[in-house]
XYZ file of C-alpha atoms in Angstrom:
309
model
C 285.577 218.663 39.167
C 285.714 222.162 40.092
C 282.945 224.742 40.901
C 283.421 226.221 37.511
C 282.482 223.151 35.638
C 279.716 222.252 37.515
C 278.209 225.611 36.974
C 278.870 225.006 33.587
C 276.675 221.721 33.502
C 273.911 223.118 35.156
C 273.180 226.365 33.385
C 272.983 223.696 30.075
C 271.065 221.539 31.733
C 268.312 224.458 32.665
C 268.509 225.202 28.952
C 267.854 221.867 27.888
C 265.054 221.888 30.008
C 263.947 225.028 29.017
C 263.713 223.971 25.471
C 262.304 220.566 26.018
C 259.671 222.626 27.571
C 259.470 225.001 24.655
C 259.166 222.355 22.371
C 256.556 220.318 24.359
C 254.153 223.538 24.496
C 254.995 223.392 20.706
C 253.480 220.247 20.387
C 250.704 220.806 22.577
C 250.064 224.010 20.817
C 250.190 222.193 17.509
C 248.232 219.080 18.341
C 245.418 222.242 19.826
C 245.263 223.545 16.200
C 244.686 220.750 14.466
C 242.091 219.602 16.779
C 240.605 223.365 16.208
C 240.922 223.192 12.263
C 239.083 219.549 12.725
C 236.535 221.371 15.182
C 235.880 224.372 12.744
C 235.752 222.334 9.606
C 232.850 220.072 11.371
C 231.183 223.447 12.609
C 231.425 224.646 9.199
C 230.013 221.669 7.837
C 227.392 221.938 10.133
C 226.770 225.446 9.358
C 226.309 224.472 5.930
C 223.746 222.370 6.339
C 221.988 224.034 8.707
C 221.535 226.819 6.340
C 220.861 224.792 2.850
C 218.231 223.495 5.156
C 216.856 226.971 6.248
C 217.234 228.168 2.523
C 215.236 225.011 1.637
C 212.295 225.930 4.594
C 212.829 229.648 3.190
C 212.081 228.636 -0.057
C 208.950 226.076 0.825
C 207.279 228.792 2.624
C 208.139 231.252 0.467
C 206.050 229.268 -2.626
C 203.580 227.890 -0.139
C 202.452 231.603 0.502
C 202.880 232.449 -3.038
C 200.335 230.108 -4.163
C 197.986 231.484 -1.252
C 198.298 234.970 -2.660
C 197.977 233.264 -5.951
C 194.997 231.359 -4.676
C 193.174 234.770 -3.103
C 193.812 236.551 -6.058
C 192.024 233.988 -7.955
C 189.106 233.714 -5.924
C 189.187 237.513 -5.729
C 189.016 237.929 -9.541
C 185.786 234.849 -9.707
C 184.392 237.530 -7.110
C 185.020 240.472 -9.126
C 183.489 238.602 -12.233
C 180.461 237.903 -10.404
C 179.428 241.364 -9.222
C 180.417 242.392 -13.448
C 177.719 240.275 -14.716
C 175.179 240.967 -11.751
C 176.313 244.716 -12.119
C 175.587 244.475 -16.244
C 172.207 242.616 -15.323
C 170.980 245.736 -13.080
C 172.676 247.771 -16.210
C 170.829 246.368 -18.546
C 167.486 245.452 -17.368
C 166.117 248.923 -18.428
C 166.748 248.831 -22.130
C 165.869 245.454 -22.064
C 162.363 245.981 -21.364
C 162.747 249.477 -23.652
C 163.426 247.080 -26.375
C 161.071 243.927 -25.572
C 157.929 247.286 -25.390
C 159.420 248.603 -28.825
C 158.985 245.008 -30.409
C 155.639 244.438 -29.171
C 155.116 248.105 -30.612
C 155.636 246.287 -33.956
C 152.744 244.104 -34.240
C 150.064 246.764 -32.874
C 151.458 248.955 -35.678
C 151.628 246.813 -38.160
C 147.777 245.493 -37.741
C 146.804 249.257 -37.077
C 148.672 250.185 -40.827
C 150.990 252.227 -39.464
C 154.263 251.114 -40.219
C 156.013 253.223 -42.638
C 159.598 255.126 -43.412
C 159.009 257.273 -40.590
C 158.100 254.212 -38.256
C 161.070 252.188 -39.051
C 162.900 255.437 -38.871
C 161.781 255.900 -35.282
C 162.055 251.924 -34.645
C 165.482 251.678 -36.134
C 166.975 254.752 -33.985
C 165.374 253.871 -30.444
C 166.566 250.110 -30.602
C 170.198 251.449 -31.643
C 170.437 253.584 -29.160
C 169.654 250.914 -26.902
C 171.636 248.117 -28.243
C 174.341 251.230 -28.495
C 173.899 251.527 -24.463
C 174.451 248.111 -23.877
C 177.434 247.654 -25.724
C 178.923 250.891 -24.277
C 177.901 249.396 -20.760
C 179.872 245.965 -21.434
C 183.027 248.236 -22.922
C 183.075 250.137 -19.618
C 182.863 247.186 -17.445
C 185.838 245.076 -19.084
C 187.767 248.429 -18.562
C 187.263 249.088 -14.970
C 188.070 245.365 -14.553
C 191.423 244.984 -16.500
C 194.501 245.443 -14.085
C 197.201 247.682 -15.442
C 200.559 246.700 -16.256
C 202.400 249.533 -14.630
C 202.162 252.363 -12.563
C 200.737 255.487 -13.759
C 199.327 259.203 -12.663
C 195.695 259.319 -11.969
C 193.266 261.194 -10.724
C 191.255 259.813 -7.274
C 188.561 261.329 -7.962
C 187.870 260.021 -11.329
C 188.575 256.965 -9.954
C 185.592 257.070 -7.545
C 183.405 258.405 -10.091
C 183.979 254.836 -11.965
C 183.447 253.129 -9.398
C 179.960 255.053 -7.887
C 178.983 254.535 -11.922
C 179.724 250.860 -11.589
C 178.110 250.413 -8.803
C 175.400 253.378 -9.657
C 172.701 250.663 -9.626
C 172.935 249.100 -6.093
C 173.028 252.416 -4.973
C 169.526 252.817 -6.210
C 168.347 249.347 -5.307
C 169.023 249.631 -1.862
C 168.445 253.610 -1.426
C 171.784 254.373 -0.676
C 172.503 258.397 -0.688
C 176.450 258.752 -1.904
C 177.468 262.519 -0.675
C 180.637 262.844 -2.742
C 182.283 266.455 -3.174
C 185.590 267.670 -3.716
C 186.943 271.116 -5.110
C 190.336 270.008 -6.367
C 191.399 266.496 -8.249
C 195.042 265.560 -6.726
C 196.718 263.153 -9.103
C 197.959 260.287 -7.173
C 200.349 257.775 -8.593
C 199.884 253.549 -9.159
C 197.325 250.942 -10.550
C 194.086 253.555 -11.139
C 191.685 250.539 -12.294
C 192.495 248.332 -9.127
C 192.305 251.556 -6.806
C 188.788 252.254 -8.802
C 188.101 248.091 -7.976
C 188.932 248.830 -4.142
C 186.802 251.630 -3.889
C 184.251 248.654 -5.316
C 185.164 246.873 -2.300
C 184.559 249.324 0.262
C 181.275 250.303 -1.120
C 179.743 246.326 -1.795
C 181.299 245.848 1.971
C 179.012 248.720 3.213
C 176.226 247.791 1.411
C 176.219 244.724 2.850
C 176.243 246.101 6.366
C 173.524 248.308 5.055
C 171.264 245.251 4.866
C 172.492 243.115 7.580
C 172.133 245.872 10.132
C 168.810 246.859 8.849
C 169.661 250.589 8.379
C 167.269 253.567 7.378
C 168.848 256.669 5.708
C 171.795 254.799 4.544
C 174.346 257.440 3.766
C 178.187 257.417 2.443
C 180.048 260.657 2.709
C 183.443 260.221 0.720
C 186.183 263.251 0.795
C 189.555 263.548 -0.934
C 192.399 265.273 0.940
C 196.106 265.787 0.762
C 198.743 265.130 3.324
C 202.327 265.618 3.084
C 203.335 263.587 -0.174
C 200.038 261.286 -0.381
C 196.527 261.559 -1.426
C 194.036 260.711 1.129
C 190.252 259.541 0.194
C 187.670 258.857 3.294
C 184.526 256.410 2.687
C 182.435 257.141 5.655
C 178.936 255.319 6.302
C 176.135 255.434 9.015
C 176.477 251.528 9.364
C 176.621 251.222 13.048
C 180.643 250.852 12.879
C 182.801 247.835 13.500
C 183.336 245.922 16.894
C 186.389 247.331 18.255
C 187.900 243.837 19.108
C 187.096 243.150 15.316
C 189.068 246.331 13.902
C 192.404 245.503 13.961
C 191.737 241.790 11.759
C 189.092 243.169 9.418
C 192.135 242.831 6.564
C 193.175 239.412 7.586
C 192.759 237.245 4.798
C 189.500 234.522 5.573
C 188.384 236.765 8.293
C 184.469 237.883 7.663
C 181.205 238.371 10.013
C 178.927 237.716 6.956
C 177.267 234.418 7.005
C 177.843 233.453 3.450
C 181.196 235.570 3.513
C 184.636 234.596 1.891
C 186.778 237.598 3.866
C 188.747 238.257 0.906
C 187.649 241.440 -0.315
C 189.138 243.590 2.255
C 192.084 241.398 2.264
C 192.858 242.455 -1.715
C 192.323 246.069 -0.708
C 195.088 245.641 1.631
C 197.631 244.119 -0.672
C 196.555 246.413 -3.726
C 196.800 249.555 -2.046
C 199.951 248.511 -0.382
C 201.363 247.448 -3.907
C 201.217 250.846 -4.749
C 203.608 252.392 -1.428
C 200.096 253.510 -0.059
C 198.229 252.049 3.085
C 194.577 251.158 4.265
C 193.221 251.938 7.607
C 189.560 251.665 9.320
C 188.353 253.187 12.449
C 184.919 253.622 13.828
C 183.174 257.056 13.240
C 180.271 258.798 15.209
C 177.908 256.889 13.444
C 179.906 254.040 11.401
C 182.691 252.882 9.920
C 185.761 255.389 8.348
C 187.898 253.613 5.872
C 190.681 255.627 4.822
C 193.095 255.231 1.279
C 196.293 256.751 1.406
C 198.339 256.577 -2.001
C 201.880 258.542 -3.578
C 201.204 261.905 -4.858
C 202.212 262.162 -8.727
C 206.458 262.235 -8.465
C 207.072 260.137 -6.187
C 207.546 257.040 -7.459
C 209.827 255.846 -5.353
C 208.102 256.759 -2.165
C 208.187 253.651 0.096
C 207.247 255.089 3.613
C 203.685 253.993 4.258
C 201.179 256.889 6.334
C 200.364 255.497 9.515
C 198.608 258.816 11.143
């Protein structure tokens, strides 16, 4: 066999070789896939129920702390109905005793002969004016107490003038002096009965301190202001202040230093206010506590970024 031929059977035999080779790799490269395919249809499986689970815990959670709120709002609005029919007690206690004196007026007149047209006149027009008050009363107190529906411009300051009325009558009971003065009425935009019914809060909050602290001169000095695109309204009282380890959780929900406290109040003055794109802060003063309401100016509906200076 010559040279030729053997070079010949050589160079195929390297490219048998080579392809053997090639096709080998092939296999291995093949056999690699289908273990990968295998590999990500297990991870993908996997996936998948690793996230139906999460969705699941997502979900749980979700309508576990739904039917907390749910729960606090409840037990807020059983709070709120209390202080109405204490606050209509205090509200009505005066023409109550107007009308139990006109009544007993009756029977001295009538053994003294002097009922007549003008005496039932007289009779008939102070106890309607009474009853009239007392109705009007109730009307204003289901108001302030009925949540709105939807979002609407309203003034701050009117707001805390129906709350100070609601609450005119604790204010007198425990000789608290209200210092409230403002030269211009910024409209603000959201819920104006629950802002009026966290303005409530505040106040029953620092009347409470008020008593538990023993103070003399109780004073609240409240001021509306304007920054940037919200309204601003400071409640400040001569209370003593809050603890400054307490500050930062006096809006956790349950949290309270009052003995027979629920530590909800605060807690729904947090959510409502940030309902409405605003925010709620408290910080100690020179002589108390400062709480501070920050809500949308009228226009800007759509305002989302909450004040945090």
């Amino acid at each position: 066999m010559s040279d030729f031929n053997l070079w010949i059977i050589l160079a195929f035999s390297i490219l048998i070789l080579f392809q053997l080779r090639s096709m080998l790799k092939e296999k291995m490269l093949i056999k690699k896939l289908k273990e990968s395919e295998v590999n990500c249809r297990e991870l993908a499986e996997e996936y998948e129920i690793i996230t139906n689970s999460l969705e699941e815990r997502v979900k749980e959670e979700g309508e576990k702390n739904r039917q907390k709120d749910l729960f606090l709002i409840q037990h807020s609005r059983l709070a709120a109905k209390g202080e109405l029919i204490s606050s209509i007690g205090h509200q009505w206690r005066q023409p109550l005793n107007r009308l139990s004196l006109i009544i007993q007026d009756v029977r001295e007149a009538l053994q003294f002969g002097e009922i007549n047209d003008q005496y039932i006149e007289i009779f008939t027009k102070e106890s309607m004016s009474q009853i009239n008050y007392m109705s009007q009363t109730i009307h204003d107190y289901q108001k302030f107490y009925q949540p709105n529906k939807e979002k609407s411009p309203f003034s701050v300051a009117q707001c805390v003038e129906d709350a100070l009325s609601i609450f005119s009558s604790n204010l007198t009971d425990h000789k608290i002096h209200v210092d409230f003065n403002y030269r211009e009425q910024p409209m603000a935009y959201g819920y104006p009965n629950e802002y009026s019914q966290v303005i409530l809060n505040i106040l029953m909050n620092t009347k409470d301190v008020f008593v538990a602290n023993g103070v003399k001169n109780r004073r609240l000095d409240i001021s509306i202001g304007t920054k940037d695109n919200f309204v601003f309204l400071d409640i400040t009282d001569n209370g003593g202040g809050i603890e400054s380890a307490l500050l930062s959780r006096v809006f956790d929900p349950y949290f309270t230093t009052k003995q027979h406290g629920t530590g909800i109040g605060l807690y729904m003055t947090k959510m409502i206010i940030e309902n409405m794109n605003g925010s709620v802060q408290v910080n100690n003063s020179e002589s108390g506590a400062r709480f501070t309401l920050s809500v949308p100016k009228v226009g800007l509906e759509n305002q989302t970024t909450l004040i945090n200076g």
